[in-house]
Amino acid sequence: MYHVILIGIVFLILYFLTLTASKFRIITVRGHRAFWNTILLITFLTAASAGIFLALQSNYKWEIQSVEKILSWHVEAGIAMSFTAFLHLTWNLGYYIRIITGGGEKNSVPVNYGVSKELFFNYRIMLLILGFISGAVQVIFLREILNLSGGYEIATGAVFAFWIIISAFGARMAGKSKNTNLVSLTAVLPLGSIISLVIFIVLSKVMIEEGLTPGIIYTLIITGLSLIPFCFLSGFLFVRLSFCASRETQLLPGDSFALETTGSMIAGIIVTIVTGNILGNFQILAAAIILYYIVYLIAGRFRYYRILTGIAALCLVAVIIFKPDTFVRNILLGSVKVTRSIDSKYGNVAISEYEGSGSVFYNHRLIDYEQDEKQTEENIHYAMLQSEAPEEILIISGGADKHIGEVLKYPSVKSISYLERDPVLIACTRDTSINYTSAEVVFENDDAFSYIRGSSKKYDVIISLLAEPENIVTNRFYTREYFQAIKRIMSKGGIFMLKAGGSGTYLSDEETGSLSAIYNSLVGVFSNILPIKGESLYLISSDSMLNANIPDLVADRGIETTYVNSYYLSRQIIKFNSDQVVSIIDSLMPGNMLDKPRAVFYRQKHQLKKAGRYRIPFIAAICVLLLIPFLTGNNSSRTMYSAALNLAGTELLALILIQSTAGNFYQLAGLLIAVVMAGLAIGSASEIKISPWLIEMIPVMLGFLAIIFALVSPLILEIQSGTIPVILSLLIVIIPAVLAGSYYRRKTGEELSSKIISGIYFADMCGAALGFMIIAGILVPLFGIKSTFFILAFFNFASYITNRVISGIGNLVQ
Amino acid sequence: MKKREFVKNCLMGAGVITACPALLHGSPSRHVKERNYRLALFQEESAKGIMCRICPNECVLKEGELSECRNRIVRNGKLYTMAYGNPCAINLDPVEKKPLYHFMPSTITFSIATAGCNLACLNCQNWTISQTSPDKTRNSDLMPGSVISNAHNYQCKSISYTYSEPITFYEYVFDSATLARQSGLRNILVSNGYINTEPLLKLSSVIDAANIDLKSFNDKTYIKLTGGKLEPVLETLKILKEEQVWLEITNLVVPEWTDKMDEIREMCKWLYSNGFSDTPLHFSRFTPMYKLEQLPPTPVSILNRAWEIAREEGINHVYIGNVPGTHACDTFCDKCGEKVVERRGYTITANNIENGRCKFCNSVISGVWE
């Protein structure tokens, strides 16, 4: 199958982007044409040479290996060439018409780039709102892209890396650009976000089959193409604004950076506040765009700006009244009819139906649906049947009414606590007209870790139906620390059950790795563990004896069930499967811990396997791309790069520390990001004179700080109280942020050149992207928090030494 | 920085990064032992290489190349199967779970599978073994003789070649099934039916029952969803019937993909007109799996509608699978309409079949009942 539509769309989008860039003088018209002429040449040469090979092969019956591949290249390049030729024709149409009509050749007129009109700008406000719109769009897009891809860390890191690479290239191009119409460019920036959104939606529908979760490669292709308009423009604009502001108003690039960062911080805080049943994702995006224009109109004092501002304000009201989210969500989740879309503090909840049957999607993943007796009964009865007369029951997540209904089949039950972090999920899975009378039913809104650490109640049965450990957030519910906290609130001989992943006929190495890490963590806490293979793999743990004879247990207790009974289940098969699971456990695998989240590493590997064989080279290629500024930059870029990587890494490690101790990751994540931004803003705006020698020593300072954090991190994890670890974690990030900001200010202030600003900004972004990607996806899961801090320290020292060596060689040569 | 330095630095960086896959690939690779290689059946030399004639993919492979199903390889100019005596999945299942409702009901079947599949279904529930090769899975050492002895030890009445795709471990299936026949065990093939005629005819001589996945009745959907074509599967159904292998058909109803009622009706019409009216047809419920995670499960109302259509089109034994508590799991006599087998789950709660005949009207109820 040849990719006619895909190539067509990609080429048209690219053409549109280079054309727009040339219109706005980001690149020259000549550059735009040179780019497409080069594409035309490459596609022509590929198609032609492949064609010659095929002709020779056909004529002389040559045995050319993989002739199908050559044919494929021939055709695909031909398709690409056809599209390019068509585009070529559009801009030279007049020329061909003149040849046909004999009209003669028109004298070429030099392009007039004009004089910059940006003097009237209030640069400070523009930088602030640039930061604001970038911050808001980034949060919204990141959420949607993660919904598309599944949201695990390596994908998150890769998506974020892509985001930054495009922005960085925008910044780099700005360094080469001399004349830019900033008035027009700042006016169209928000439109870039709308174009990005449209491209995202169109590509999601064209490239991905209905219901399909794309692999990481497709996710990145969609991400890359859809983010180009906005990210490129925002990176470009920042550097141009920063340069023009420093040239015309003596605003130092460091101050510009501080302003932009402050704008992002404000956006982050506002988006965090309004997300949570107040505004939907796409409402926020629309509102941010309109707010941008309101500020832009007022700051620019354009003609009729009062009227235009009034119209924009009316649009804002309209967006708030007429919610666009359900409409957009319906397009994105095309396979079902979304009747309601709610963006809670924790994720998107889409209530939907398909042919009259209701289902609930959480971040585009199915979490609840009608008529799922099989899983509902398994979720409850395997654990409940192990307890003689259970009275106090705790159910953690998984859906309210349906599970509570199953628990209430046990007459001994006196009280049920249903714990769910997201109140929207409780509302979606609960029928408020049901009045539970046979037992006390309490609904708790809290993070499971926080609740368990703070609870003084004892439970006979605790059933954890939380999401699998596919990211660091959910991993903590599968750690030894969590199991120890669970045991503390269990009555003597109590039962604890969790779902430990898939239960296919064969567990892959990755699934086995994850299972072994979880199982071995349980072994250290409970005396007996019984695996039961059902729709999921259930691990039942207790200090009492456990019984795999489920059919007899359910019959003896007289519980009425549809699926968990002797009609479907056989003692012999359950026993066979349980023994098989135990036999594949790797007893040497270290347990899953808060500071060494091994389970998540294996789960992510398992997910990545779905992406096919090119996943690893693809991720490696991104890492190499991100390393380029470090390898090719000057000393300043290299130091900025390592400072940014260090900061991104420290930020992630602090996040993990917070979620491991305080438990409340989502709410405190916003605070942490605000602290990082504030640190950057302080550092980049600070006018304190620092000697150049001290500035060059920043990597060394960062290295020593990382060593201190490595030594302190185990102590933080041991503190059970929530407040102190949070304060310590916030302190951990603020110092590297201030140092990174200071370095940016000093280096960009040394010489006023947009090339220098863009080079350092580019290095900053690439370093941050690589930091997010490798630390979250590889280093922490493999080596743990403490060792990762040491690796960061090593990287900082290496950066310093490399700079010294290169400087030394430079001096010798001179 | 000079260009040469730049290239050098990039190469160094690339070297560091390419070391990362080793970290990600942490687990040791599995090596298929020499004894797990067997000369593959149905291979042909062609000008382009060795052609595997087992399935319609008809891979043409050069030295060292792996087939599309990932368990056939060319070594020293010959095609070998790498999946002989090394199953990665061994389980005990009720025969009703295959699903087979008219074949030795209420018995346990010894189920085995090796890695590999000749299709690439987006919703594969066994993708961890079907989309990989035997050298990447943990395998047991279980030669055909041991398969038989294990099945006897667990008091199984049959052996099922299932989960991934038995067509791809054809030689292992054939030898095991031959031995199983000799020792009084029955053989069950749970397959996608994507096989060429000649291998199928040979295999039919040792197979007692088959459940074939008829995944869609639309060729375009078939290609998009599975990577295969519809026609060879229909041909397989006809051959199995002609060869008197007991046959049941499963149709997984996937929302948005295979739940169009006109296609289901067309499929049922084809089945009826080709003599499959007595062949049990199972409409199975889809739940989000593998790459198809952003779909809802099949609404039961759709399955019920499919059931009605199949009955309207003259299919006598229609069942709904993966829905506990469904009414559509009982068997009715197609002559007198009485309930001849009442099921609950995988258990028969009332059996009104005697010597393969309806107790009420003495009509033959198609199936292998003992």
PDB file of N, CA and C in Angstrom, chain A residues 63 65 147-148 209-213 335-336 354-355 357 364-366 369-371 505-507 509 512 561 567-568 572 576-577 580 605-606 610 616 620 623 631-632, chain B residues 1 6 9 17 21 24 26 30 47 88 90-91 126-129 137-138 163 224 256-257 259 285 290-295 297 299-300 302 324-325 344-347:
ATOM      1  N   GLU A  63      19.302 -10.214 -10.103  1.00  0.00           N
ATOM      2  CA  GLU A  63      18.760 -10.557  -8.785  1.00  0.00           C
ATOM      3  C   GLU A  63      19.126  -9.455  -7.814  1.00  0.00           C
ATOM      4  N   GLN A  65      18.478  -7.762  -4.398  1.00  0.00           N
ATOM      5  CA  GLN A  65      17.785  -8.068  -3.138  1.00  0.00           C
ATOM      6  C   GLN A  65      16.774  -6.973  -2.814  1.00  0.00           C
ATOM      7  N   ASN A 147      -3.142  12.071  26.026  1.00  0.00           N
ATOM      8  CA  ASN A 147      -4.379  11.296  25.869  1.00  0.00           C
ATOM      9  C   ASN A 147      -4.270  10.389  24.662  1.00  0.00           C
ATOM     10  N   LEU A 148      -3.685  10.932  23.617  1.00  0.00           N
ATOM     11  CA  LEU A 148      -3.567  10.178  22.369  1.00  0.00           C
ATOM     12  C   LEU A 148      -2.628   8.991  22.536  1.00  0.00           C
ATOM     13  N   GLU A 209      -6.338   4.694  12.708  1.00  0.00           N
ATOM     14  CA  GLU A 209      -7.619   4.014  12.518  1.00  0.00           C
ATOM     15  C   GLU A 209      -8.481   4.188  13.758  1.00  0.00           C
ATOM     16  N   GLU A 210      -9.777   4.037  13.566  1.00  0.00           N
ATOM     17  CA  GLU A 210     -10.735   4.246  14.663  1.00  0.00           C
ATOM     18  C   GLU A 210     -10.415   3.348  15.860  1.00  0.00           C
ATOM     19  N   GLY A 211     -10.267   3.989  17.010  1.00  0.00           N
ATOM     20  CA  GLY A 211     -10.060   3.225  18.239  1.00  0.00           C
ATOM     21  C   GLY A 211      -8.630   2.822  18.507  1.00  0.00           C
ATOM     22  N   LEU A 212      -7.749   3.131  17.560  1.00  0.00           N
ATOM     23  CA  LEU A 212      -6.365   2.674  17.677  1.00  0.00           C
ATOM     24  C   LEU A 212      -5.544   3.612  18.559  1.00  0.00           C
ATOM     25  N   THR A 213      -4.747   3.016  19.456  1.00  0.00           N
ATOM     26  CA  THR A 213      -3.783   3.822  20.195  1.00  0.00           C
ATOM     27  C   THR A 213      -2.494   3.812  19.388  1.00  0.00           C
ATOM     28  N   SER A 335     -15.008   7.033  17.943  1.00  0.00           N
ATOM     29  CA  SER A 335     -15.731   5.759  17.926  1.00  0.00           C
ATOM     30  C   SER A 335     -16.981   5.779  18.795  1.00  0.00           C
ATOM     31  N   VAL A 336     -17.078   6.717  19.700  1.00  0.00           N
ATOM     32  CA  VAL A 336     -18.256   6.775  20.579  1.00  0.00           C
ATOM     33  C   VAL A 336     -18.881   8.169  20.504  1.00  0.00           C
ATOM     34  N   TYR A 354     -22.363   4.166  23.027  1.00  0.00           N
ATOM     35  CA  TYR A 354     -22.226   3.547  21.721  1.00  0.00           C
ATOM     36  C   TYR A 354     -23.398   2.605  21.561  1.00  0.00           C
ATOM     37  N   GLU A 355     -24.226   2.902  20.582  1.00  0.00           N
ATOM     38  CA  GLU A 355     -25.426   2.098  20.348  1.00  0.00           C
ATOM     39  C   GLU A 355     -26.226   1.906  21.636  1.00  0.00           C
ATOM     40  N   SER A 357     -25.273   1.947  24.662  1.00  0.00           N
ATOM     41  CA  SER A 357     -24.571   1.363  25.812  1.00  0.00           C
ATOM     42  C   SER A 357     -23.558   2.381  26.339  1.00  0.00           C
ATOM     43  N   HIS A 364      -9.053   9.265  27.635  1.00  0.00           N
ATOM     44  CA  HIS A 364      -9.232   8.456  26.414  1.00  0.00           C
ATOM     45  C   HIS A 364      -9.046   6.955  26.636  1.00  0.00           C
ATOM     46  N   ARG A 365      -8.987   6.499  27.875  1.00  0.00           N
ATOM     47  CA  ARG A 365      -8.891   5.068  28.137  1.00  0.00           C
ATOM     48  C   ARG A 365     -10.163   4.621  28.838  1.00  0.00           C
ATOM     49  N   LEU A 366     -10.684   3.501  28.369  1.00  0.00           N
ATOM     50  CA  LEU A 366     -11.936   3.001  28.929  1.00  0.00           C
ATOM     51  C   LEU A 366     -11.745   2.600  30.384  1.00  0.00           C
ATOM     52  N   TYR A 369     -17.784   0.515  31.977  1.00  0.00           N
ATOM     53  CA  TYR A 369     -18.774   0.293  30.925  1.00  0.00           C
ATOM     54  C   TYR A 369     -19.895  -0.600  31.461  1.00  0.00           C
ATOM     55  N   GLU A 370     -20.965  -0.603  30.722  1.00  0.00           N
ATOM     56  CA  GLU A 370     -22.135  -1.373  31.160  1.00  0.00           C
ATOM     57  C   GLU A 370     -21.910  -2.861  30.931  1.00  0.00           C
ATOM     58  N   GLN A 371     -22.570  -3.622  31.760  1.00  0.00           N
ATOM     59  CA  GLN A 371     -22.578  -5.084  31.649  1.00  0.00           C
ATOM     60  C   GLN A 371     -21.172  -5.686  31.661  1.00  0.00           C
ATOM     61  N   THR A 505      -2.330 -15.473  28.182  1.00  0.00           N
ATOM     62  CA  THR A 505      -1.885 -16.860  28.280  1.00  0.00           C
ATOM     63  C   THR A 505      -0.377 -16.937  28.473  1.00  0.00           C
ATOM     64  N   TYR A 506       0.296 -15.875  28.074  1.00  0.00           N
ATOM     65  CA  TYR A 506       1.747 -15.822  28.234  1.00  0.00           C
ATOM     66  C   TYR A 506       2.106 -14.434  28.742  1.00  0.00           C
ATOM     67  N   LEU A 507       2.897 -14.384  29.786  1.00  0.00           N
ATOM     68  CA  LEU A 507       3.353 -13.081  30.278  1.00  0.00           C
ATOM     69  C   LEU A 507       4.735 -12.812  29.691  1.00  0.00           C
ATOM     70  N   ASP A 509       8.421 -11.009  28.960  1.00  0.00           N
ATOM     71  CA  ASP A 509       9.520 -10.711  29.897  1.00  0.00           C
ATOM     72  C   ASP A 509       9.250  -9.409  30.642  1.00  0.00           C
ATOM     73  N   THR A 512       6.573  -9.957  33.148  1.00  0.00           N
ATOM     74  CA  THR A 512       7.125 -10.761  34.238  1.00  0.00           C
ATOM     75  C   THR A 512       8.027  -9.905  35.129  1.00  0.00           C
ATOM     76  N   THR A 561     -23.727 -15.139  42.297  1.00  0.00           N
ATOM     77  CA  THR A 561     -22.876 -14.446  41.316  1.00  0.00           C
ATOM     78  C   THR A 561     -23.187 -14.934  39.906  1.00  0.00           C
ATOM     79  N   TYR A 567     -19.649 -22.602  37.770  1.00  0.00           N
ATOM     80  CA  TYR A 567     -20.067 -22.778  36.373  1.00  0.00           C
ATOM     81  C   TYR A 567     -18.994 -22.282  35.400  1.00  0.00           C
ATOM     82  N   TYR A 568     -18.253 -21.308  35.846  1.00  0.00           N
ATOM     83  CA  TYR A 568     -17.214 -20.748  34.985  1.00  0.00           C
ATOM     84  C   TYR A 568     -15.801 -21.140  35.437  1.00  0.00           C
ATOM     85  N   GLN A 572      -9.150 -26.769  39.694  1.00  0.00           N
ATOM     86  CA  GLN A 572      -7.946 -27.323  39.070  1.00  0.00           C
ATOM     87  C   GLN A 572      -7.247 -26.271  38.190  1.00  0.00           C
ATOM     88  N   PHE A 576      -3.654 -24.493  38.721  1.00  0.00           N
ATOM     89  CA  PHE A 576      -2.656 -24.642  37.652  1.00  0.00           C
ATOM     90  C   PHE A 576      -2.087 -23.277  37.266  1.00  0.00           C
ATOM     91  N   ASN A 577      -2.992 -22.323  37.063  1.00  0.00           N
ATOM     92  CA  ASN A 577      -2.555 -20.985  36.640  1.00  0.00           C
ATOM     93  C   ASN A 577      -1.755 -20.275  37.729  1.00  0.00           C
ATOM     94  N   GLN A 580       1.637 -21.639  37.912  1.00  0.00           N
ATOM     95  CA  GLN A 580       2.398 -21.188  36.751  1.00  0.00           C
ATOM     96  C   GLN A 580       2.925 -19.757  36.954  1.00  0.00           C
ATOM     97  N   LYS A 605       8.364  -0.539  29.027  1.00  0.00           N
ATOM     98  CA  LYS A 605       8.974  -1.354  27.977  1.00  0.00           C
ATOM     99  C   LYS A 605       7.905  -2.192  27.284  1.00  0.00           C
ATOM    100  N   HIS A 606       7.004  -2.699  28.097  1.00  0.00           N
ATOM    101  CA  HIS A 606       5.906  -3.524  27.554  1.00  0.00           C
ATOM    102  C   HIS A 606       5.047  -2.701  26.593  1.00  0.00           C
ATOM    103  N   LYS A 610       4.628  -2.404  21.658  1.00  0.00           N
ATOM    104  CA  LYS A 610       3.521  -2.322  20.706  1.00  0.00           C
ATOM    105  C   LYS A 610       3.894  -1.454  19.510  1.00  0.00           C
ATOM    106  N   ILE A 616      13.179   1.821  19.245  1.00  0.00           N
ATOM    107  CA  ILE A 616      14.423   2.158  19.936  1.00  0.00           C
ATOM    108  C   ILE A 616      15.278   3.102  19.071  1.00  0.00           C
ATOM    109  N   ALA A 620      16.361   6.806  20.107  1.00  0.00           N
ATOM    110  CA  ALA A 620      17.794   7.114  20.103  1.00  0.00           C
ATOM    111  C   ALA A 620      18.077   8.306  19.196  1.00  0.00           C
ATOM    112  N   CYS A 623      17.290  11.435  20.944  1.00  0.00           N
ATOM    113  CA  CYS A 623      18.325  11.755  21.939  1.00  0.00           C
ATOM    114  C   CYS A 623      19.545  12.357  21.249  1.00  0.00           C
ATOM    115  N   LEU A 631      27.163  18.917  21.913  1.00  0.00           N
ATOM    116  CA  LEU A 631      28.367  18.476  21.218  1.00  0.00           C
ATOM    117  C   LEU A 631      28.962  19.572  20.337  1.00  0.00           C
ATOM    118  N   THR A 632      28.104  20.421  19.797  1.00  0.00           N
ATOM    119  CA  THR A 632      28.599  21.380  18.801  1.00  0.00           C
ATOM    120  C   THR A 632      28.654  22.819  19.314  1.00  0.00           C
TER     121      THR A 632
ATOM    122  N   MET B   1      33.894  25.539  16.014  1.00  0.00           N
ATOM    123  CA  MET B   1      34.100  24.094  15.828  1.00  0.00           C
ATOM    124  C   MET B   1      34.124  23.741  14.337  1.00  0.00           C
ATOM    125  N   PHE B   6      32.832  18.415  14.410  1.00  0.00           N
ATOM    126  CA  PHE B   6      31.392  18.238  14.576  1.00  0.00           C
ATOM    127  C   PHE B   6      30.976  16.788  14.291  1.00  0.00           C
ATOM    128  N   ASN B   9      32.222  14.518  17.012  1.00  0.00           N
ATOM    129  CA  ASN B   9      31.412  14.634  18.216  1.00  0.00           C
ATOM    130  C   ASN B   9      30.066  13.942  18.055  1.00  0.00           C
ATOM    131  N   ILE B  17      24.432   6.991  22.605  1.00  0.00           N
ATOM    132  CA  ILE B  17      22.986   6.796  22.571  1.00  0.00           C
ATOM    133  C   ILE B  17      22.606   5.401  22.099  1.00  0.00           C
ATOM    134  N   PRO B  21      19.697   1.257  23.765  1.00  0.00           N
ATOM    135  CA  PRO B  21      18.840   0.104  23.531  1.00  0.00           C
ATOM    136  C   PRO B  21      19.243  -1.102  24.361  1.00  0.00           C
ATOM    137  N   LEU B  24      17.534  -0.726  27.474  1.00  0.00           N
ATOM    138  CA  LEU B  24      16.088  -0.973  27.359  1.00  0.00           C
ATOM    139  C   LEU B  24      15.804  -2.447  27.108  1.00  0.00           C
ATOM    140  N   GLY B  26      17.110  -4.924  28.427  1.00  0.00           N
ATOM    141  CA  GLY B  26      17.754  -5.574  29.557  1.00  0.00           C
ATOM    142  C   GLY B  26      17.751  -7.090  29.613  1.00  0.00           C
ATOM    143  N   ARG B  30      16.369 -15.097  24.121  1.00  0.00           N
ATOM    144  CA  ARG B  30      16.175 -16.545  24.198  1.00  0.00           C
ATOM    145  C   ARG B  30      16.757 -17.195  22.946  1.00  0.00           C
ATOM    146  N   ALA B  47      13.189 -18.948  -7.925  1.00  0.00           N
ATOM    147  CA  ALA B  47      14.315 -18.128  -8.385  1.00  0.00           C
ATOM    148  C   ALA B  47      14.642 -17.029  -7.387  1.00  0.00           C
ATOM    149  N   CYS B  88       5.496 -21.739  24.275  1.00  0.00           N
ATOM    150  CA  CYS B  88       5.688 -20.696  25.291  1.00  0.00           C
ATOM    151  C   CYS B  88       4.442 -20.570  26.163  1.00  0.00           C
ATOM    152  N   ILE B  90       1.342 -22.871  27.889  1.00  0.00           N
ATOM    153  CA  ILE B  90       0.747 -24.185  28.172  1.00  0.00           C
ATOM    154  C   ILE B  90      -0.330 -23.949  29.211  1.00  0.00           C
ATOM    155  N   ASN B  91      -1.543 -24.337  28.911  1.00  0.00           N
ATOM    156  CA  ASN B  91      -2.638 -24.102  29.860  1.00  0.00           C
ATOM    157  C   ASN B  91      -3.659 -25.226  29.818  1.00  0.00           C
ATOM    158  N   ASN B 126      -3.444 -12.056  22.314  1.00  0.00           N
ATOM    159  CA  ASN B 126      -2.212 -12.800  22.604  1.00  0.00           C
ATOM    160  C   ASN B 126      -1.013 -12.171  21.904  1.00  0.00           C
ATOM    161  N   TRP B 127      -1.025 -10.850  21.779  1.00  0.00           N
ATOM    162  CA  TRP B 127       0.002 -10.195  20.970  1.00  0.00           C
ATOM    163  C   TRP B 127       1.415 -10.401  21.521  1.00  0.00           C
ATOM    164  N   THR B 128       1.534 -10.676  22.805  1.00  0.00           N
ATOM    165  CA  THR B 128       2.886 -10.848  23.361  1.00  0.00           C
ATOM    166  C   THR B 128       3.546 -12.124  22.835  1.00  0.00           C
ATOM    167  N   ILE B 129       2.740 -13.052  22.308  1.00  0.00           N
ATOM    168  CA  ILE B 129       3.368 -14.228  21.678  1.00  0.00           C
ATOM    169  C   ILE B 129       3.134 -14.270  20.172  1.00  0.00           C
ATOM    170  N   THR B 137      10.841 -15.592  23.333  1.00  0.00           N
ATOM    171  CA  THR B 137       9.878 -15.966  24.390  1.00  0.00           C
ATOM    172  C   THR B 137      10.514 -17.012  25.318  1.00  0.00           C
ATOM    173  N   ARG B 138       9.954 -17.110  26.521  1.00  0.00           N
ATOM    174  CA  ARG B 138      10.379 -18.181  27.436  1.00  0.00           C
ATOM    175  C   ARG B 138       9.638 -19.444  27.011  1.00  0.00           C
ATOM    176  N   TYR B 163      -4.191 -20.128  20.860  1.00  0.00           N
ATOM    177  CA  TYR B 163      -3.648 -18.840  21.344  1.00  0.00           C
ATOM    178  C   TYR B 163      -2.990 -17.989  20.267  1.00  0.00           C
ATOM    179  N   LYS B 224      -7.269  -4.293   6.816  1.00  0.00           N
ATOM    180  CA  LYS B 224      -6.932  -3.240   7.783  1.00  0.00           C
ATOM    181  C   LYS B 224      -6.811  -3.791   9.200  1.00  0.00           C
ATOM    182  N   GLU B 256     -17.356  -0.401  15.497  1.00  0.00           N
ATOM    183  CA  GLU B 256     -16.837   0.453  14.427  1.00  0.00           C
ATOM    184  C   GLU B 256     -16.082  -0.319  13.352  1.00  0.00           C
ATOM    185  N   TRP B 257     -15.718  -1.536  13.607  1.00  0.00           N
ATOM    186  CA  TRP B 257     -14.937  -2.315  12.639  1.00  0.00           C
ATOM    187  C   TRP B 257     -15.779  -3.433  12.016  1.00  0.00           C
ATOM    188  N   ASP B 259     -19.028  -4.457  13.271  1.00  0.00           N
ATOM    189  CA  ASP B 259     -20.367  -4.550  13.873  1.00  0.00           C
ATOM    190  C   ASP B 259     -21.468  -4.027  12.950  1.00  0.00           C
ATOM    191  N   ARG B 285     -17.834 -11.060  22.227  1.00  0.00           N
ATOM    192  CA  ARG B 285     -17.763  -9.653  22.634  1.00  0.00           C
ATOM    193  C   ARG B 285     -16.314  -9.166  22.658  1.00  0.00           C
ATOM    194  N   TYR B 290      -4.736  -4.628  23.062  1.00  0.00           N
ATOM    195  CA  TYR B 290      -3.546  -4.395  22.231  1.00  0.00           C
ATOM    196  C   TYR B 290      -3.551  -2.965  21.672  1.00  0.00           C
ATOM    197  N   LYS B 291      -3.735  -2.817  20.363  1.00  0.00           N
ATOM    198  CA  LYS B 291      -3.676  -1.466  19.805  1.00  0.00           C
ATOM    199  C   LYS B 291      -5.050  -0.814  19.741  1.00  0.00           C
ATOM    200  N   LEU B 292      -6.079  -1.588  19.896  1.00  0.00           N
ATOM    201  CA  LEU B 292      -7.435  -1.010  19.850  1.00  0.00           C
ATOM    202  C   LEU B 292      -7.921  -0.744  21.275  1.00  0.00           C
ATOM    203  N   GLU B 293      -7.363   0.271  21.873  1.00  0.00           N
ATOM    204  CA  GLU B 293      -7.700   0.560  23.272  1.00  0.00           C
ATOM    205  C   GLU B 293      -8.702   1.699  23.422  1.00  0.00           C
ATOM    206  N   GLN B 294      -8.907   2.441  22.338  1.00  0.00           N
ATOM    207  CA  GLN B 294      -9.797   3.603  22.467  1.00  0.00           C
ATOM    208  C   GLN B 294     -11.174   3.314  21.887  1.00  0.00           C
ATOM    209  N   LEU B 295     -11.619   2.089  22.109  1.00  0.00           N
ATOM    210  CA  LEU B 295     -12.958   1.689  21.664  1.00  0.00           C
ATOM    211  C   LEU B 295     -13.747   1.216  22.875  1.00  0.00           C
ATOM    212  N   PRO B 297     -16.324  -1.571  24.702  1.00  0.00           N
ATOM    213  CA  PRO B 297     -16.619  -2.998  24.480  1.00  0.00           C
ATOM    214  C   PRO B 297     -17.889  -3.110  23.624  1.00  0.00           C
ATOM    215  N   PRO B 299     -21.442  -3.460  22.762  1.00  0.00           N
ATOM    216  CA  PRO B 299     -22.680  -3.477  23.550  1.00  0.00           C
ATOM    217  C   PRO B 299     -23.403  -4.812  23.369  1.00  0.00           C
ATOM    218  N   VAL B 300     -23.967  -5.296  24.443  1.00  0.00           N
ATOM    219  CA  VAL B 300     -24.650  -6.603  24.375  1.00  0.00           C
ATOM    220  C   VAL B 300     -25.827  -6.526  23.394  1.00  0.00           C
ATOM    221  N   ILE B 302     -25.914  -5.148  20.555  1.00  0.00           N
ATOM    222  CA  ILE B 302     -25.417  -5.426  19.201  1.00  0.00           C
ATOM    223  C   ILE B 302     -25.226  -6.935  19.011  1.00  0.00           C
ATOM    224  N   PRO B 324     -20.979 -13.151  30.383  1.00  0.00           N
ATOM    225  CA  PRO B 324     -21.521 -14.061  31.397  1.00  0.00           C
ATOM    226  C   PRO B 324     -23.008 -13.798  31.624  1.00  0.00           C
ATOM    227  N   GLY B 325     -23.742 -14.864  31.767  1.00  0.00           N
ATOM    228  CA  GLY B 325     -25.172 -14.722  32.059  1.00  0.00           C
ATOM    229  C   GLY B 325     -26.038 -14.533  30.832  1.00  0.00           C
ATOM    230  N   ARG B 344     -24.643 -23.126  31.748  1.00  0.00           N
ATOM    231  CA  ARG B 344     -24.364 -21.945  32.565  1.00  0.00           C
ATOM    232  C   ARG B 344     -22.845 -21.838  32.612  1.00  0.00           C
ATOM    233  N   GLY B 345     -22.361 -20.803  32.019  1.00  0.00           N
ATOM    234  CA  GLY B 345     -20.908 -20.691  31.901  1.00  0.00           C
ATOM    235  C   GLY B 345     -20.373 -21.813  31.046  1.00  0.00           C
ATOM    236  N   TYR B 346     -19.342 -22.493  31.557  1.00  0.00           N
ATOM    237  CA  TYR B 346     -18.747 -23.600  30.810  1.00  0.00           C
ATOM    238  C   TYR B 346     -19.327 -24.937  31.269  1.00  0.00           C
ATOM    239  N   THR B 347     -20.421 -24.884  32.009  1.00  0.00           N
ATOM    240  CA  THR B 347     -20.981 -26.094  32.588  1.00  0.00           C
ATOM    241  C   THR B 347     -22.330 -26.408  31.951  1.00  0.00           C
TER     242      THR B 347
END
